[in-house]
XYZ file of C-alpha atoms in Angstrom:
398
model
C -17.741 35.280 -23.188
C -14.077 35.496 -23.376
C -14.670 32.945 -19.806
C -17.136 30.927 -22.267
C -15.274 30.153 -25.387
C -11.911 29.389 -23.070
C -13.871 26.895 -21.193
C -15.033 25.852 -23.956
C -12.339 24.842 -25.395
C -10.764 23.019 -22.363
C -13.864 20.852 -22.796
C -12.991 20.165 -26.467
C -9.304 19.801 -25.939
C -10.202 17.812 -22.689
C -12.615 15.636 -25.270
C -9.696 14.918 -27.595
C -6.953 14.534 -25.509
C -9.389 11.633 -23.714
C -10.150 9.908 -27.380
C -7.271 9.764 -28.727
C -5.893 8.154 -25.354
C -8.678 5.446 -25.845
C -7.894 5.494 -29.287
C -4.090 4.141 -27.840
C -5.487 1.964 -24.900
C -7.184 0.340 -28.451
C -4.533 0.220 -30.953
C -2.880 -2.021 -28.145
C -4.876 -4.184 -27.457
C -5.463 -5.792 -30.514
C -2.565 -4.959 -32.380
C -0.494 -6.377 -29.638
C 2.856 -7.221 -31.203
C 3.730 -9.936 -29.023
C 1.566 -12.202 -31.810
C 3.604 -11.695 -34.379
C 6.543 -13.954 -31.739
C 7.209 -17.512 -31.507
C 7.542 -19.111 -28.706
C 11.320 -18.673 -28.330
C 10.848 -14.768 -28.833
C 11.688 -15.413 -32.342
C 10.008 -13.625 -35.325
C 8.511 -16.978 -36.873
C 8.338 -17.775 -40.405
C 4.661 -17.458 -41.281
C 5.009 -13.629 -40.349
C 6.495 -12.247 -43.488
C 3.473 -14.028 -45.700
C 0.440 -13.420 -44.276
C 0.131 -10.299 -44.279
C -3.263 -8.409 -46.228
C -4.695 -5.470 -47.737
C -8.581 -4.988 -48.558
C -11.370 -2.536 -50.090
C -14.550 -2.771 -49.450
C -17.290 -0.624 -50.514
C -20.764 -0.492 -49.026
C -24.390 1.373 -49.239
C -26.334 2.479 -46.145
C -27.969 5.076 -43.583
C -28.676 6.542 -40.690
C -30.357 4.846 -38.902
C -33.464 7.932 -37.393
C -33.949 6.819 -34.032
C -34.733 10.106 -32.335
C -37.077 12.619 -34.064
C -35.172 15.120 -34.510
C -32.915 12.598 -36.156
C -35.714 12.145 -39.030
C -34.233 15.273 -41.273
C -30.757 12.645 -41.467
C -32.975 9.496 -42.729
C -31.458 9.025 -46.570
C -29.260 6.482 -48.008
C -25.393 6.696 -48.735
C -22.075 5.051 -49.837
C -18.764 3.967 -47.930
C -15.464 2.873 -48.456
C -13.458 1.252 -46.410
C -9.377 0.457 -46.343
C -7.190 -1.876 -45.059
C -4.409 -3.810 -44.331
C -4.475 -6.989 -42.301
C -2.934 -10.234 -40.628
C -3.823 -13.985 -41.013
C -2.625 -16.017 -37.483
C -1.228 -19.200 -37.459
C -1.067 -19.325 -34.375
C 1.953 -17.604 -32.235
C 0.762 -16.959 -28.864
C -1.828 -19.251 -27.099
C -5.494 -17.351 -27.349
C -5.206 -17.516 -31.207
C -5.038 -21.132 -31.237
C -8.554 -21.431 -29.084
C -10.106 -18.981 -31.105
C -9.688 -20.912 -34.196
C -6.932 -17.988 -35.997
C -8.923 -14.804 -36.325
C -7.639 -12.486 -38.972
C -6.559 -9.251 -37.196
C -5.700 -5.848 -38.934
C -5.906 -2.037 -38.947
C -8.806 -0.365 -41.324
C -10.064 3.360 -42.174
C -13.506 3.911 -42.746
C -15.009 6.945 -44.691
C -17.977 8.537 -45.934
C -20.597 11.557 -46.676
C -23.358 10.986 -44.817
C -24.830 12.050 -47.248
C -23.973 14.482 -47.919
C -26.041 16.259 -44.903
C -24.919 20.380 -44.467
C -25.876 18.963 -41.064
C -23.383 16.056 -40.353
C -20.479 16.622 -42.738
C -17.842 13.400 -43.670
C -17.376 10.937 -41.794
C -13.462 9.364 -41.011
C -12.839 6.692 -38.948
C -9.949 4.934 -38.341
C -9.815 1.397 -36.515
C -8.802 -2.490 -35.104
C -10.408 -5.499 -36.019
C -10.576 -9.231 -35.280
C -12.108 -11.106 -37.707
C -13.008 -13.900 -36.113
C -14.037 -17.742 -37.708
C -17.438 -19.024 -37.681
C -16.910 -21.716 -40.083
C -14.574 -24.369 -40.204
C -11.418 -22.921 -42.881
C -12.726 -23.998 -46.705
C -12.240 -21.677 -49.591
C -15.576 -20.332 -48.373
C -15.866 -19.818 -45.163
C -18.078 -17.094 -43.014
C -16.714 -14.585 -39.785
C -17.212 -12.274 -37.532
C -16.050 -8.707 -37.850
C -15.799 -6.278 -34.643
C -13.385 -2.809 -34.648
C -12.775 -0.354 -32.416
C -11.104 2.925 -32.812
C -11.428 6.838 -33.405
C -14.088 8.401 -35.123
C -13.933 11.956 -36.725
C -16.674 14.507 -37.812
C -16.090 16.817 -39.898
C -19.416 18.847 -38.187
C -20.956 18.876 -34.690
C -23.750 20.763 -33.290
C -23.167 24.155 -32.563
C -25.788 26.833 -30.478
C -25.643 29.256 -32.911
C -24.199 28.003 -36.908
C -25.579 24.160 -36.162
C -28.405 23.418 -33.838
C -29.696 21.145 -36.354
C -27.352 18.324 -35.763
C -28.510 16.361 -32.419
C -26.748 13.510 -32.710
C -23.135 14.362 -31.994
C -21.518 16.705 -30.230
C -17.961 16.478 -30.837
C -15.543 16.545 -33.198
C -13.413 13.656 -31.801
C -15.521 10.430 -30.988
C -15.108 6.703 -30.309
C -15.825 5.288 -33.809
C -17.412 0.687 -33.369
C -17.852 -1.235 -35.681
C -18.922 -5.095 -36.133
C -20.037 -6.879 -38.918
C -20.436 -10.382 -40.272
C -18.860 -10.976 -43.301
C -17.832 -13.807 -45.879
C -15.053 -14.704 -47.167
C -14.119 -16.733 -50.569
C -10.976 -17.188 -52.608
C -11.713 -16.306 -55.811
C -7.984 -17.557 -56.822
C -4.633 -18.352 -55.084
C -4.242 -14.971 -52.618
C -7.165 -13.270 -54.058
C -10.463 -13.086 -52.114
C -14.298 -11.643 -52.814
C -15.827 -10.591 -49.199
C -19.229 -9.493 -49.028
C -20.801 -7.950 -45.454
C -23.480 -6.916 -43.244
C -22.478 -4.218 -41.027
C -22.810 -1.655 -38.197
C -21.171 1.702 -37.595
C -21.800 3.570 -34.191
C -19.884 6.033 -33.789
C -20.571 7.992 -29.446
C -18.535 9.991 -27.423
C -19.904 9.136 -25.117
C -21.681 11.813 -23.285
C -17.870 13.668 -23.098
C -20.108 17.105 -25.538
C -23.909 17.022 -25.818
C -25.739 15.921 -27.345
C -24.929 12.915 -27.440
C -27.828 10.854 -29.674
C -24.949 8.905 -31.104
C -24.680 7.763 -34.866
C -25.948 4.533 -35.982
C -25.172 3.292 -39.561
C -26.135 -0.249 -40.305
C -24.412 -1.438 -44.341
C -24.063 -4.318 -46.827
C -20.012 -4.067 -48.385
C -18.867 -5.703 -51.400
C -14.740 -5.914 -51.504
C -11.505 -8.049 -52.340
C -8.201 -8.642 -50.439
C -5.189 -9.547 -51.601
C -2.323 -11.868 -49.981
C 0.860 -9.660 -50.812
C 2.828 -12.692 -51.050
C 2.575 -16.258 -51.804
C 1.369 -18.729 -48.689
C 3.837 -20.054 -46.780
C 3.660 -24.084 -46.938
C 4.150 -23.597 -42.870
C 0.987 -21.668 -42.578
C -1.165 -24.682 -43.161
C 0.038 -26.607 -40.210
C -0.792 -24.687 -37.375
C 1.163 -23.740 -34.270
C -0.015 -24.688 -30.644
C 1.812 -22.001 -28.901
C 3.093 -22.673 -24.633
C 0.721 -20.605 -21.873
C 1.282 -17.516 -20.850
C 0.960 -16.791 -17.205
C -1.796 -14.471 -18.137
C -3.803 -17.057 -19.343
C -6.103 -20.012 -18.206
C -4.488 -23.569 -17.223
C -7.652 -25.557 -17.552
C -7.269 -25.108 -13.614
C -10.210 -24.515 -10.846
C -9.513 -20.674 -9.958
C -12.022 -17.723 -9.353
C -11.219 -14.610 -9.106
C -10.983 -11.046 -6.822
C -11.625 -7.897 -8.839
C -10.867 -4.046 -7.172
C -10.826 -1.052 -9.977
C -11.581 2.504 -9.908
C -12.611 4.308 -12.395
C -12.362 8.666 -13.697
C -13.976 10.300 -16.122
C -16.839 13.075 -17.384
C -19.779 14.561 -18.242
C -20.510 17.684 -20.737
C -23.969 18.755 -20.666
C -23.872 21.620 -22.193
C -26.793 21.464 -25.212
C -28.993 21.110 -21.635
C -28.012 22.820 -18.805
C -24.029 24.285 -19.833
C -20.689 22.638 -18.062
C -18.939 19.928 -17.700
C -19.147 17.278 -14.459
C -16.377 15.238 -12.771
C -18.001 11.074 -12.276
C -16.225 8.664 -9.958
C -16.390 4.941 -10.111
C -15.338 1.780 -7.777
C -16.201 -1.652 -8.050
C -15.654 -5.504 -7.006
C -15.917 -8.149 -8.939
C -15.872 -11.853 -7.673
C -15.588 -14.617 -10.629
C -15.076 -17.588 -11.668
C -13.142 -19.381 -15.108
C -15.149 -22.139 -16.474
C -13.377 -21.455 -19.672
C -9.587 -20.547 -21.218
C -12.299 -17.901 -22.856
C -14.802 -17.129 -20.422
C -15.694 -15.733 -16.400
C -18.842 -15.306 -15.154
C -19.431 -14.067 -11.447
C -21.537 -10.924 -10.180
C -19.735 -7.332 -9.190
C -21.015 -4.358 -6.858
C -20.163 -0.803 -7.589
C -20.496 2.622 -6.201
C -20.122 6.001 -8.467
C -20.607 9.415 -7.932
C -22.075 11.790 -11.271
C -21.602 15.077 -10.519
C -24.781 15.655 -12.964
C -27.056 14.691 -10.444
C -25.972 16.857 -8.491
C -26.309 19.505 -10.381
C -29.924 18.865 -11.180
C -30.605 18.432 -7.458
C -29.760 21.538 -6.711
C -31.499 22.627 -9.881
C -34.734 21.100 -9.237
C -35.207 22.016 -5.232
C -33.143 25.893 -5.476
C -31.863 25.046 -2.182
C -27.579 23.631 -2.285
C -27.089 19.684 -0.433
C -25.085 20.024 2.081
C -24.017 15.805 1.822
C -22.946 14.057 -1.065
C -24.155 11.048 0.310
C -27.396 11.349 -1.711
C -25.952 11.555 -5.348
C -23.733 7.843 -4.573
C -25.526 5.347 -5.853
C -24.154 1.861 -5.371
C -25.429 -1.196 -7.245
C -25.651 -4.968 -8.041
C -24.819 -6.872 -11.613
C -24.237 -10.362 -12.979
C -20.350 -9.303 -14.721
C -19.690 -11.523 -17.728
C -15.681 -11.049 -19.381
C -14.185 -12.747 -22.589
C -10.300 -12.733 -22.625
C -7.980 -12.698 -25.837
C -4.725 -12.749 -24.530
C -3.865 -9.652 -22.537
C -6.877 -7.949 -23.849
C -10.984 -8.813 -22.065
C -13.984 -7.453 -22.480
C -15.942 -7.236 -19.607
C -19.642 -6.954 -19.176
C -21.669 -6.411 -16.492
C -25.958 -5.971 -16.480
C -27.705 -5.204 -12.765
C -29.626 -2.376 -11.333
C -29.573 0.235 -8.349
C -29.636 -0.571 -4.570
C -29.458 3.058 -3.764
C -29.156 6.713 -4.747
C -31.556 9.835 -4.401
C -31.475 10.781 -8.716
C -32.230 7.924 -11.002
C -34.044 8.996 -13.689
C -32.364 7.790 -16.253
C -33.518 4.091 -14.577
C -32.935 1.679 -11.673
C -31.246 -0.412 -14.424
C -28.015 -0.004 -15.925
C -25.115 -1.693 -18.148
C -20.949 -1.727 -17.992
C -19.068 -2.648 -20.852
C -14.920 -2.843 -20.524
C -11.939 -2.997 -22.182
C -8.939 -4.087 -20.756
C -5.662 -4.435 -20.573
C -3.698 -7.090 -18.326
C -0.189 -5.721 -17.600
C 0.208 -9.001 -15.588
C -1.998 -11.492 -14.625
C -2.881 -8.677 -11.794
C -2.665 -5.087 -12.582
C -5.021 -3.902 -15.649
C -5.379 -0.749 -17.107
C -9.695 -0.655 -18.221
C -11.856 1.608 -20.447
C -15.262 1.713 -19.340
C -18.579 2.192 -20.961
C -21.908 3.173 -18.641
C -25.102 2.767 -19.779
C -28.841 2.732 -18.744
C -30.726 0.496 -21.573
C -28.731 0.606 -23.927
C -28.529 4.882 -24.105
C -24.687 5.977 -23.124
C -24.548 7.773 -19.839
C -20.244 8.123 -19.393
C -17.428 6.924 -19.804
C -14.655 6.431 -17.380
C -10.544 5.581 -17.576
C -9.281 3.874 -14.410
C -6.671 0.467 -12.476
C -7.566 -2.471 -11.374
C -5.941 -5.068 -9.317
C -7.061 -9.169 -10.226
C -6.553 -11.167 -7.550
C -5.703 -14.746 -8.614
C -7.427 -17.920 -6.743
C -6.653 -21.263 -7.179
C -9.682 -23.566 -5.173
C -8.030 -26.523 -5.239
């Protein structure tokens, strides 16, 4: 019993450390300090006049996407406070994305006072992308990812009805369609339709995840009078890792490491190893398109095969999965978001299906080397998260 308790604490500690690392990387990705600098490296006169504070209240419900989650089917309120800044062209990506708003938000909900779920807290950086032209009323799309904390989690003895989440610490993802309207000089009304998601990527099972659609209303206030310079946006110089409009393609190689927990089903944690290669063509300042190849080893597959057959496997080869996919990379300065959708060529255990998806967030240290967080899923159901490094080879073909 003591050894089991010790292992459980070790797994919880590992999951917590990984989630904290993911949050720190996301903060680095979305709140990169170079955004506030001018081309000469000095702080621009605009940066002191574009800070906003915002508060909003929402009303929504938890989607019971599994039969076991019907007991959570209630409506409840949520609240968010944030601090943000209006970009003005301190980096080329700000110009290419129509000068979005970037910020940091804290979110809270009691989840309908459920005795099984407890309260939910989240803190995440976000980017608010303009959709319509700059007017007194404007439409935005906002996306954020960070760290979530749920006060209650699954426990075999004390909280076995919580099949949604197996850990306190989780990834928190937010996406919303937002309307912003100027009320007076520095005061804005905000209204939005949003989806908030909590998941730990199967680092601790069960992990059905929590999905909360909501509607929000709030106000945003600019802390100081608008600087006249902010009305004339900048078009800054290109940086080495940004697209220069010439004909390029990229060959990318990378590897990642992760682990999966199956305590709710079979018990224990298992390592996951992944390698990949992508060939992408730069089709615009923002996008790269191409295809990729994957090789992965999931320790839970070996456990399941050995359990079902009653025999130990002599080789790891039957466990290795290979696959091919279509790839798309969206560039935002040193940050990129990568989506791969494909199918498996080989692998003895594929009960989760022959189709897979990968969603990755990358940070480029320079034009060649990057770090990444990757979520792998099957038919939109999260399977595992890996953390890795990669190399990007830029090739000019004219």
